[in-house]
Amino acid sequence: MTWEVTVCRDGEAFGRLAADWAGLYRRCATATPFQSHSWLHSWWVSYGVPGTLRVVLVRRDGALVAAAPLRLVRGPVPVLTHLGGAITDFSDVLVDDAHAGEAVPALARALGRLARTAVIDLREVRAEAAAQRLYACWGGPRHRLPDSVCMELPAAPIDDLVGRLPSSRAQRARSKLRRLDKLGIEEHVVPATEVPHALRRLLDLHHRQWADRGVTPEHLRPRFAEHLQRAVRSMVESGDAMVTEFRLGGDVVAADLTLMSPLLSGGYLYGADPVLRAHKVDVATLLLRNGARESSASGRATLSLLRGREPYKSHWRPEPVVNQRLLLARRRTVPLLLLLAWSAAGRRWAADRLRDRAWVRRLRG
């Protein structure tokens, strides 16, 4: 048995790992679509800073059995953090489930050697992620912090999700569903060859939908559009994504991008024509019905509404699930780890106080 550990620092070499990476991705049961090679390499092409790529690869007899897709972020506190940045809802490492007992310690040792002067900072880690096994066997200083809140529903048909609601709210939900049926809105799953054009329509609808309410600036930038068009077509081909268009009278009035893995599916981005307001269409209900149909039919366990506590999500009584931030260090970098932990705790405390004051103002109003 031969073990080999390497660090990929070249973007083109990372691109050539597609086949090996796809095999490992399928052998890691807890991987999410954000760990697919299509998503990560496309993100690097659009957002990566030359000279900062640090992808740790662990091979057993030539086969890839573990990988950590990282990049170096220089600064007062240098960190090794995940590829994908702020537009990625979940980060993780990949570990072959059949060799986890040996591959995880090998990956931990490799990361320990890489992190001589930087803290490993893994953001948005799910509770069942492979990175949790890495954290458990880490031999040096470590710290765990709460990260973003995600909202999750069971992967069930829409009628079952409506049945979970209080009677008055369930009645309103059924009324909204009947409205959709009466209007005759048709769903069209976009084939891979049409994905680039469909994504351009989706982003245009997204911009129009949020134009008077503050669209996320990154969603308007060419690099974001290029990343989606590059990543999503191959993800649709491999079954890791689905683009759905909703048509009314032959016109595309809404579009949705759903990302999928064996455990969960989640609506990543959508756009809706403001004309739907005139038809009194509840867009959240339209999208949820489509997501519930896909996730329940595929046998997945979770329908994720991804990060954020937006009010429209709470109408369906989802369970809040907190992602975690895992900090790993060597003894020489303990001060940097503590600085990161204190800084993160301080920002969270300040954000909580601001929310409390906003809640008090609303109550007094």
Short mmCIF file of C-alpha atoms in Angstrom, two decimals:
data_model
loop_
_atom_site.label_atom_id
_atom_site.label_comp_id
_atom_site.label_asym_id
_atom_site.label_seq_id
_atom_site.Cartn_x
_atom_site.Cartn_y
_atom_site.Cartn_z
CA MET A 1 0.00 0.00 0.00
CA THR A 2 1.45 3.37 -1.08
CA TRP A 3 0.28 6.74 0.22
CA GLU A 4 1.10 9.97 -1.60
CA VAL A 5 0.32 13.53 -0.51
CA THR A 6 0.68 16.50 -2.86
CA VAL A 7 -0.43 20.13 -2.95
CA CYS A 8 -1.82 21.47 -6.21
CA ARG A 9 -0.94 25.16 -6.62
CA ASP A 10 -1.69 25.58 -10.34
CA GLY A 11 -5.16 26.35 -11.69
CA GLU A 12 -4.67 24.45 -14.94
CA ALA A 13 -3.46 21.38 -13.04
CA PHE A 14 -6.54 21.68 -10.82
CA GLY A 15 -8.68 21.68 -13.96
CA ARG A 16 -7.11 18.42 -15.09
CA LEU A 17 -8.22 16.74 -11.85
CA ALA A 18 -11.87 16.70 -12.99
CA ALA A 19 -12.20 12.93 -13.50
CA ASP A 20 -10.37 11.92 -10.29
CA TRP A 21 -12.24 14.58 -8.32
CA ALA A 22 -15.63 13.45 -9.65
CA GLY A 23 -14.90 9.88 -8.53
CA LEU A 24 -13.94 11.00 -5.00
CA TYR A 25 -16.96 13.32 -4.86
CA ARG A 26 -19.28 10.38 -5.55
CA ARG A 27 -17.56 8.29 -2.86
CA CYS A 28 -18.05 10.96 -0.16
CA ALA A 29 -21.65 10.60 1.02
CA THR A 30 -21.80 13.95 2.81
CA ALA A 31 -20.52 16.08 -0.09
CA THR A 32 -22.75 18.91 -1.29
CA PRO A 33 -22.88 20.34 -4.84
CA PHE A 34 -20.53 23.11 -3.71
CA GLN A 35 -17.75 20.51 -3.45
CA SER A 36 -18.14 19.34 -7.06
CA HIS A 37 -15.17 19.96 -9.33
CA SER A 38 -17.39 21.92 -11.73
CA TRP A 39 -18.33 24.45 -9.03
CA LEU A 40 -14.90 24.76 -7.41
CA HIS A 41 -12.78 25.00 -10.55
CA SER A 42 -15.18 27.43 -12.19
CA TRP A 43 -15.09 29.58 -9.05
CA TRP A 44 -11.29 29.57 -9.17
CA VAL A 45 -11.31 30.67 -12.83
CA SER A 46 -13.62 33.61 -12.03
CA TYR A 47 -12.43 34.59 -8.55
CA GLY A 48 -9.08 32.99 -7.82
CA VAL A 49 -5.98 35.05 -7.05
CA PRO A 50 -2.87 33.68 -8.80
CA GLY A 51 -0.35 32.16 -6.43
CA THR A 52 -2.85 31.39 -3.65
CA LEU A 53 -4.26 27.99 -4.70
CA ARG A 54 -3.58 25.23 -2.17
CA VAL A 55 -5.49 22.03 -2.99
CA VAL A 56 -4.27 19.18 -0.78
CA LEU A 57 -4.53 15.74 -2.41
CA VAL A 58 -4.16 12.38 -0.66
CA ARG A 59 -3.78 9.26 -2.84
CA ARG A 60 -3.75 5.58 -1.87
CA ASP A 61 -2.14 3.33 -4.45
CA GLY A 62 -2.69 6.08 -7.00
CA ALA A 63 -6.39 6.58 -6.25
CA LEU A 64 -7.58 9.91 -4.84
CA VAL A 65 -9.04 9.23 -1.37
CA ALA A 66 -9.09 12.69 0.25
CA ALA A 67 -8.86 16.32 -0.83
CA ALA A 68 -9.03 19.75 0.77
CA PRO A 69 -9.82 22.54 -1.75
CA LEU A 70 -8.15 25.54 -0.11
CA ARG A 71 -6.65 28.93 -0.94
CA LEU A 72 -4.28 31.16 0.99
CA VAL A 73 -5.64 34.54 2.05
CA ARG A 74 -2.79 36.77 3.09
CA GLY A 75 -3.16 39.55 5.64
CA PRO A 76 -2.53 40.39 9.30
CA VAL A 77 -3.96 36.95 10.07
CA PRO A 78 -3.09 34.66 7.14
CA VAL A 79 -5.61 31.86 6.68
CA LEU A 80 -6.08 28.81 4.53
CA THR A 81 -9.75 28.82 3.68
CA HIS A 82 -12.11 27.06 1.29
CA LEU A 83 -12.52 27.70 -2.40
CA GLY A 84 -15.91 29.12 -3.25
CA GLY A 85 -15.88 32.30 -1.18
CA ALA A 86 -19.01 34.15 -0.16
CA ILE A 87 -21.17 32.77 -2.99
CA THR A 88 -20.81 29.21 -1.63
CA ASP A 89 -23.29 28.10 1.02
CA PHE A 90 -21.44 25.03 2.31
CA SER A 91 -17.73 24.20 2.44
CA ASP A 92 -16.10 20.86 3.19
CA VAL A 93 -13.22 18.54 2.48
CA LEU A 94 -13.74 15.32 0.52
CA VAL A 95 -12.97 11.90 2.00
CA ASP A 96 -13.54 8.49 0.43
CA ASP A 97 -15.95 6.80 2.85
CA ALA A 98 -14.35 3.40 2.26
CA HIS A 99 -10.93 4.65 3.43
CA ALA A 100 -11.90 7.35 5.93
CA GLY A 101 -10.12 5.69 8.87
CA GLU A 102 -6.73 6.14 7.19
CA ALA A 103 -7.43 9.01 4.80
CA VAL A 104 -8.63 11.52 7.41
CA PRO A 105 -5.46 11.30 9.58
CA ALA A 106 -3.33 11.49 6.43
CA LEU A 107 -5.18 14.63 5.35
CA ALA A 108 -4.82 16.12 8.85
CA ARG A 109 -1.07 15.55 8.81
CA ALA A 110 -0.77 17.13 5.36
CA LEU A 111 -2.75 20.18 6.44
CA GLY A 112 -0.61 20.47 9.57
CA ARG A 113 2.51 20.69 7.41
CA LEU A 114 0.86 23.24 5.12
CA ALA A 115 -0.36 25.44 7.98
CA ARG A 116 2.99 26.39 9.49
CA THR A 117 2.24 30.13 9.39
CA ALA A 118 -1.49 30.27 8.68
CA VAL A 119 -4.68 29.19 10.44
CA ILE A 120 -7.00 26.79 8.62
CA ASP A 121 -10.39 28.52 8.56
CA LEU A 122 -13.24 26.34 7.27
CA ARG A 123 -16.47 28.32 6.96
CA GLU A 124 -20.07 27.15 6.54
CA VAL A 125 -19.47 23.52 7.54
CA ARG A 126 -22.53 21.31 7.98
CA ALA A 127 -22.86 19.15 11.10
CA GLU A 128 -22.47 15.89 9.13
CA ALA A 129 -19.64 17.14 6.90
CA ALA A 130 -16.41 15.22 6.35
CA ALA A 131 -14.56 18.23 7.80
CA GLN A 132 -16.04 17.30 11.18
CA ARG A 133 -13.99 14.07 11.10
CA LEU A 134 -10.93 16.12 10.25
CA TYR A 135 -11.64 18.40 13.22
CA ALA A 136 -12.08 15.38 15.52
CA CYS A 137 -8.66 13.93 14.72
CA TRP A 138 -6.76 17.22 14.58
CA GLY A 139 -3.80 17.00 16.95
CA GLY A 140 -3.17 20.71 17.46
CA PRO A 141 -5.15 23.69 18.77
CA ARG A 142 -8.67 23.99 17.37
CA HIS A 143 -11.81 26.00 17.92
CA ARG A 144 -15.43 25.71 16.80
CA LEU A 145 -17.76 28.68 16.21
CA PRO A 146 -21.32 29.05 14.94
CA ASP A 147 -21.62 30.35 11.38
CA SER A 148 -24.63 31.09 9.15
CA VAL A 149 -28.12 29.78 9.83
CA CYS A 150 -29.72 27.62 7.14
CA MET A 151 -33.42 26.78 6.96
CA GLU A 152 -34.36 23.18 6.14
CA LEU A 153 -37.53 21.25 5.38
CA PRO A 154 -38.06 17.51 5.02
CA ALA A 155 -37.95 16.36 1.40
CA ALA A 156 -41.68 15.71 1.04
CA PRO A 157 -44.42 16.47 -1.51
CA ILE A 158 -45.96 19.91 -1.28
CA ASP A 159 -49.20 18.54 0.19
CA ASP A 160 -47.23 17.04 3.08
CA LEU A 161 -45.44 20.35 3.66
CA VAL A 162 -48.78 22.17 3.69
CA GLY A 163 -50.06 19.60 6.20
CA ARG A 164 -47.30 20.63 8.64
CA LEU A 165 -48.71 24.16 8.86
CA PRO A 166 -51.28 25.51 11.32
CA SER A 167 -54.79 25.28 9.84
CA SER A 168 -55.15 28.99 8.95
CA ARG A 169 -51.75 29.15 7.31
CA ALA A 170 -52.36 25.84 5.50
CA GLN A 171 -55.60 27.23 4.12
CA ARG A 172 -53.77 30.27 2.69
CA ALA A 173 -51.09 28.02 1.21
CA ARG A 174 -53.69 25.86 -0.56
CA SER A 175 -55.32 29.00 -1.92
CA LYS A 176 -51.98 30.11 -3.37
CA LEU A 177 -51.45 26.68 -4.95
CA ARG A 178 -54.93 26.75 -6.51
CA ARG A 179 -54.10 30.19 -7.90
CA LEU A 180 -51.03 28.75 -9.64
CA ASP A 181 -53.10 25.94 -11.14
CA LYS A 182 -55.79 28.35 -12.32
CA LEU A 183 -53.26 30.57 -14.09
CA GLY A 184 -51.79 27.55 -15.87
CA ILE A 185 -48.12 28.30 -15.17
CA GLU A 186 -46.05 25.62 -16.89
CA GLU A 187 -42.72 24.22 -15.68
CA HIS A 188 -39.91 23.45 -18.11
CA VAL A 189 -36.71 21.70 -17.02
CA VAL A 190 -33.89 23.18 -19.11
CA PRO A 191 -31.60 20.68 -20.91
CA ALA A 192 -27.86 21.12 -20.49
CA THR A 193 -27.36 22.54 -23.99
CA GLU A 194 -29.74 25.43 -23.22
CA VAL A 195 -28.40 26.19 -19.73
CA PRO A 196 -26.17 29.21 -20.63
CA HIS A 197 -29.08 31.04 -22.31
CA ALA A 198 -31.46 30.09 -19.50
CA LEU A 199 -29.06 31.44 -16.88
CA ARG A 200 -28.84 34.76 -18.70
CA ARG A 201 -32.64 34.95 -18.58
CA LEU A 202 -32.61 33.97 -14.89
CA LEU A 203 -30.12 36.69 -13.98
CA ASP A 204 -32.11 39.27 -15.95
CA LEU A 205 -35.29 38.25 -14.12
CA HIS A 206 -33.42 38.32 -10.81
CA HIS A 207 -32.23 41.86 -11.50
CA ARG A 208 -35.70 43.04 -12.50
CA GLN A 209 -37.27 41.39 -9.48
CA TRP A 210 -34.96 43.11 -7.00
CA ALA A 211 -34.32 46.36 -8.88
CA ASP A 212 -36.34 48.50 -6.47
CA ARG A 213 -35.41 46.54 -3.33
CA GLY A 214 -31.61 46.26 -3.43
CA VAL A 215 -30.19 43.41 -5.47
CA THR A 216 -27.03 41.68 -4.23
CA PRO A 217 -24.27 43.55 -6.13
CA GLU A 218 -22.26 40.41 -6.87
CA HIS A 219 -25.18 38.93 -8.79
CA LEU A 220 -24.86 41.72 -11.36
CA ARG A 221 -21.17 41.28 -12.03
CA PRO A 222 -19.93 39.56 -15.21
CA ARG A 223 -17.66 37.22 -13.25
CA PHE A 224 -20.66 35.79 -11.39
CA ALA A 225 -22.58 35.18 -14.60
CA GLU A 226 -19.53 33.60 -16.22
CA HIS A 227 -19.01 31.35 -13.21
CA LEU A 228 -22.62 30.13 -13.24
CA GLN A 229 -22.69 29.51 -16.99
CA ARG A 230 -19.42 27.61 -16.86
CA ALA A 231 -20.21 25.55 -13.74
CA VAL A 232 -23.91 24.84 -14.04
CA ARG A 233 -23.98 23.34 -17.52
CA SER A 234 -21.63 20.53 -16.50
CA MET A 235 -23.45 20.19 -13.15
CA VAL A 236 -26.73 19.68 -15.02
CA GLU A 237 -25.04 17.04 -17.17
CA SER A 238 -23.83 15.18 -14.07
CA GLY A 239 -27.11 15.51 -12.15
CA ASP A 240 -25.81 18.01 -9.59
CA ALA A 241 -28.00 20.91 -10.73
CA MET A 242 -31.34 21.65 -12.37
CA VAL A 243 -32.55 24.82 -14.05
CA THR A 244 -36.32 25.22 -14.27
CA GLU A 245 -38.21 27.90 -16.19
CA PHE A 246 -41.81 28.81 -15.48
CA ARG A 247 -43.90 29.98 -18.41
CA LEU A 248 -47.16 31.87 -18.57
CA GLY A 249 -48.78 32.25 -21.96
CA GLY A 250 -45.55 31.10 -23.59
CA ASP A 251 -43.41 33.74 -21.84
CA VAL A 252 -40.73 32.90 -19.25
CA VAL A 253 -41.93 34.66 -16.09
CA ALA A 254 -39.67 32.95 -13.52
CA ALA A 255 -36.58 30.76 -13.39
CA ASP A 256 -34.89 28.76 -10.65
CA LEU A 257 -31.46 27.19 -10.17
CA THR A 258 -31.50 24.20 -7.81
CA LEU A 259 -28.31 22.44 -6.69
CA MET A 260 -28.53 18.77 -5.73
CA SER A 261 -26.56 16.07 -3.91
CA PRO A 262 -27.60 12.62 -2.62
CA LEU A 263 -28.52 14.08 0.78
CA LEU A 264 -30.19 17.37 -0.11
CA SER A 265 -31.36 19.78 -2.76
CA GLY A 266 -31.54 23.53 -2.40
CA GLY A 267 -32.75 26.49 -4.42
CA TYR A 268 -29.61 28.55 -5.01
CA LEU A 269 -30.88 31.48 -7.11
CA TYR A 270 -34.12 32.50 -8.76
CA GLY A 271 -35.61 35.34 -10.71
CA ALA A 272 -39.22 36.39 -11.23
CA ASP A 273 -40.85 38.88 -13.58
CA PRO A 274 -42.58 41.70 -11.63
CA VAL A 275 -45.63 40.99 -13.80
CA LEU A 276 -46.39 38.08 -11.47
CA ARG A 277 -47.32 40.56 -8.78
CA ALA A 278 -50.19 41.76 -10.94
CA HIS A 279 -51.37 38.14 -11.20
CA LYS A 280 -51.09 37.79 -7.41
CA VAL A 281 -48.67 34.90 -7.73
CA ASP A 282 -46.76 33.93 -4.59
CA VAL A 283 -43.32 33.21 -6.07
CA ALA A 284 -42.04 31.45 -2.94
CA THR A 285 -44.93 28.96 -3.16
CA LEU A 286 -44.27 28.43 -6.87
CA LEU A 287 -40.59 27.63 -6.23
CA LEU A 288 -41.21 25.51 -3.16
CA ARG A 289 -43.75 23.33 -4.97
CA ASN A 290 -41.20 22.66 -7.69
CA GLY A 291 -38.38 21.99 -5.17
CA ALA A 292 -40.58 19.72 -3.06
CA ARG A 293 -41.54 17.67 -6.11
CA GLU A 294 -37.93 17.18 -7.18
CA SER A 295 -36.49 16.39 -3.75
CA SER A 296 -39.22 13.97 -2.70
CA ALA A 297 -39.22 12.11 -6.04
CA SER A 298 -35.43 11.66 -5.92
CA GLY A 299 -35.40 10.16 -2.41
CA ARG A 300 -33.34 12.92 -0.84
CA ALA A 301 -33.76 13.57 2.88
CA THR A 302 -33.62 17.37 2.99
CA LEU A 303 -35.02 20.30 1.06
CA SER A 304 -32.67 23.10 2.02
CA LEU A 305 -33.65 26.76 1.76
CA LEU A 306 -29.92 27.48 2.20
CA ARG A 307 -28.52 30.39 4.19
CA GLY A 308 -30.59 33.17 5.66
CA ARG A 309 -33.68 33.74 7.79
CA GLU A 310 -35.74 35.60 5.19
CA PRO A 311 -39.39 35.98 6.29
CA TYR A 312 -40.79 34.09 3.30
CA LYS A 313 -38.90 30.98 4.43
CA SER A 314 -40.36 31.00 7.92
CA HIS A 315 -43.92 30.71 6.56
CA TRP A 316 -43.28 27.02 5.92
CA ARG A 317 -41.98 26.26 9.44
CA PRO A 318 -38.49 25.10 8.44
CA GLU A 319 -35.94 23.95 10.99
CA PRO A 320 -33.05 26.38 11.55
CA VAL A 321 -29.73 24.56 11.24
CA VAL A 322 -26.53 26.40 12.13
CA ASN A 323 -23.46 25.89 9.98
CA GLN A 324 -20.15 25.78 11.84
CA ARG A 325 -16.81 27.50 11.46
CA LEU A 326 -13.86 25.26 12.21
CA LEU A 327 -10.49 26.80 13.08
CA LEU A 328 -7.41 24.56 13.07
CA ALA A 329 -3.89 25.65 13.97
CA ARG A 330 -0.46 24.56 15.08
CA ARG A 331 0.94 25.59 18.43
CA ARG A 332 3.02 28.38 16.92
CA THR A 333 -0.13 29.94 15.39
CA VAL A 334 -2.33 29.76 18.50
CA PRO A 335 -2.30 33.58 18.88
CA LEU A 336 -3.65 33.90 15.33
CA LEU A 337 -6.38 31.35 16.07
CA LEU A 338 -7.41 33.20 19.22
CA LEU A 339 -7.47 36.51 17.35
CA LEU A 340 -9.76 35.06 14.70
CA ALA A 341 -12.04 33.49 17.30
CA TRP A 342 -12.33 36.69 19.36
CA SER A 343 -12.94 38.77 16.24
CA ALA A 344 -15.69 36.43 15.02
CA ALA A 345 -17.35 36.32 18.45
CA GLY A 346 -17.26 40.12 18.65
CA ARG A 347 -18.90 40.54 15.24
CA ARG A 348 -21.60 38.05 16.14
CA TRP A 349 -22.29 39.82 19.44
CA ALA A 350 -22.58 43.18 17.65
CA ALA A 351 -24.88 41.73 15.01
CA ASP A 352 -27.13 40.22 17.70
CA ARG A 353 -27.34 43.55 19.51
CA LEU A 354 -28.30 45.33 16.30
CA ARG A 355 -31.05 42.79 15.63
CA ASP A 356 -32.30 43.17 19.19
CA ARG A 357 -32.53 46.96 18.81
CA ALA A 358 -34.33 46.62 15.49
CA TRP A 359 -36.81 44.20 17.11
CA VAL A 360 -37.40 46.61 20.03
CA ARG A 361 -38.02 49.50 17.62
CA ARG A 362 -40.58 47.46 15.69
CA LEU A 363 -42.28 46.45 18.94
CA ARG A 364 -42.48 50.05 20.14
CA GLY A 365 -43.74 51.18 16.73
#
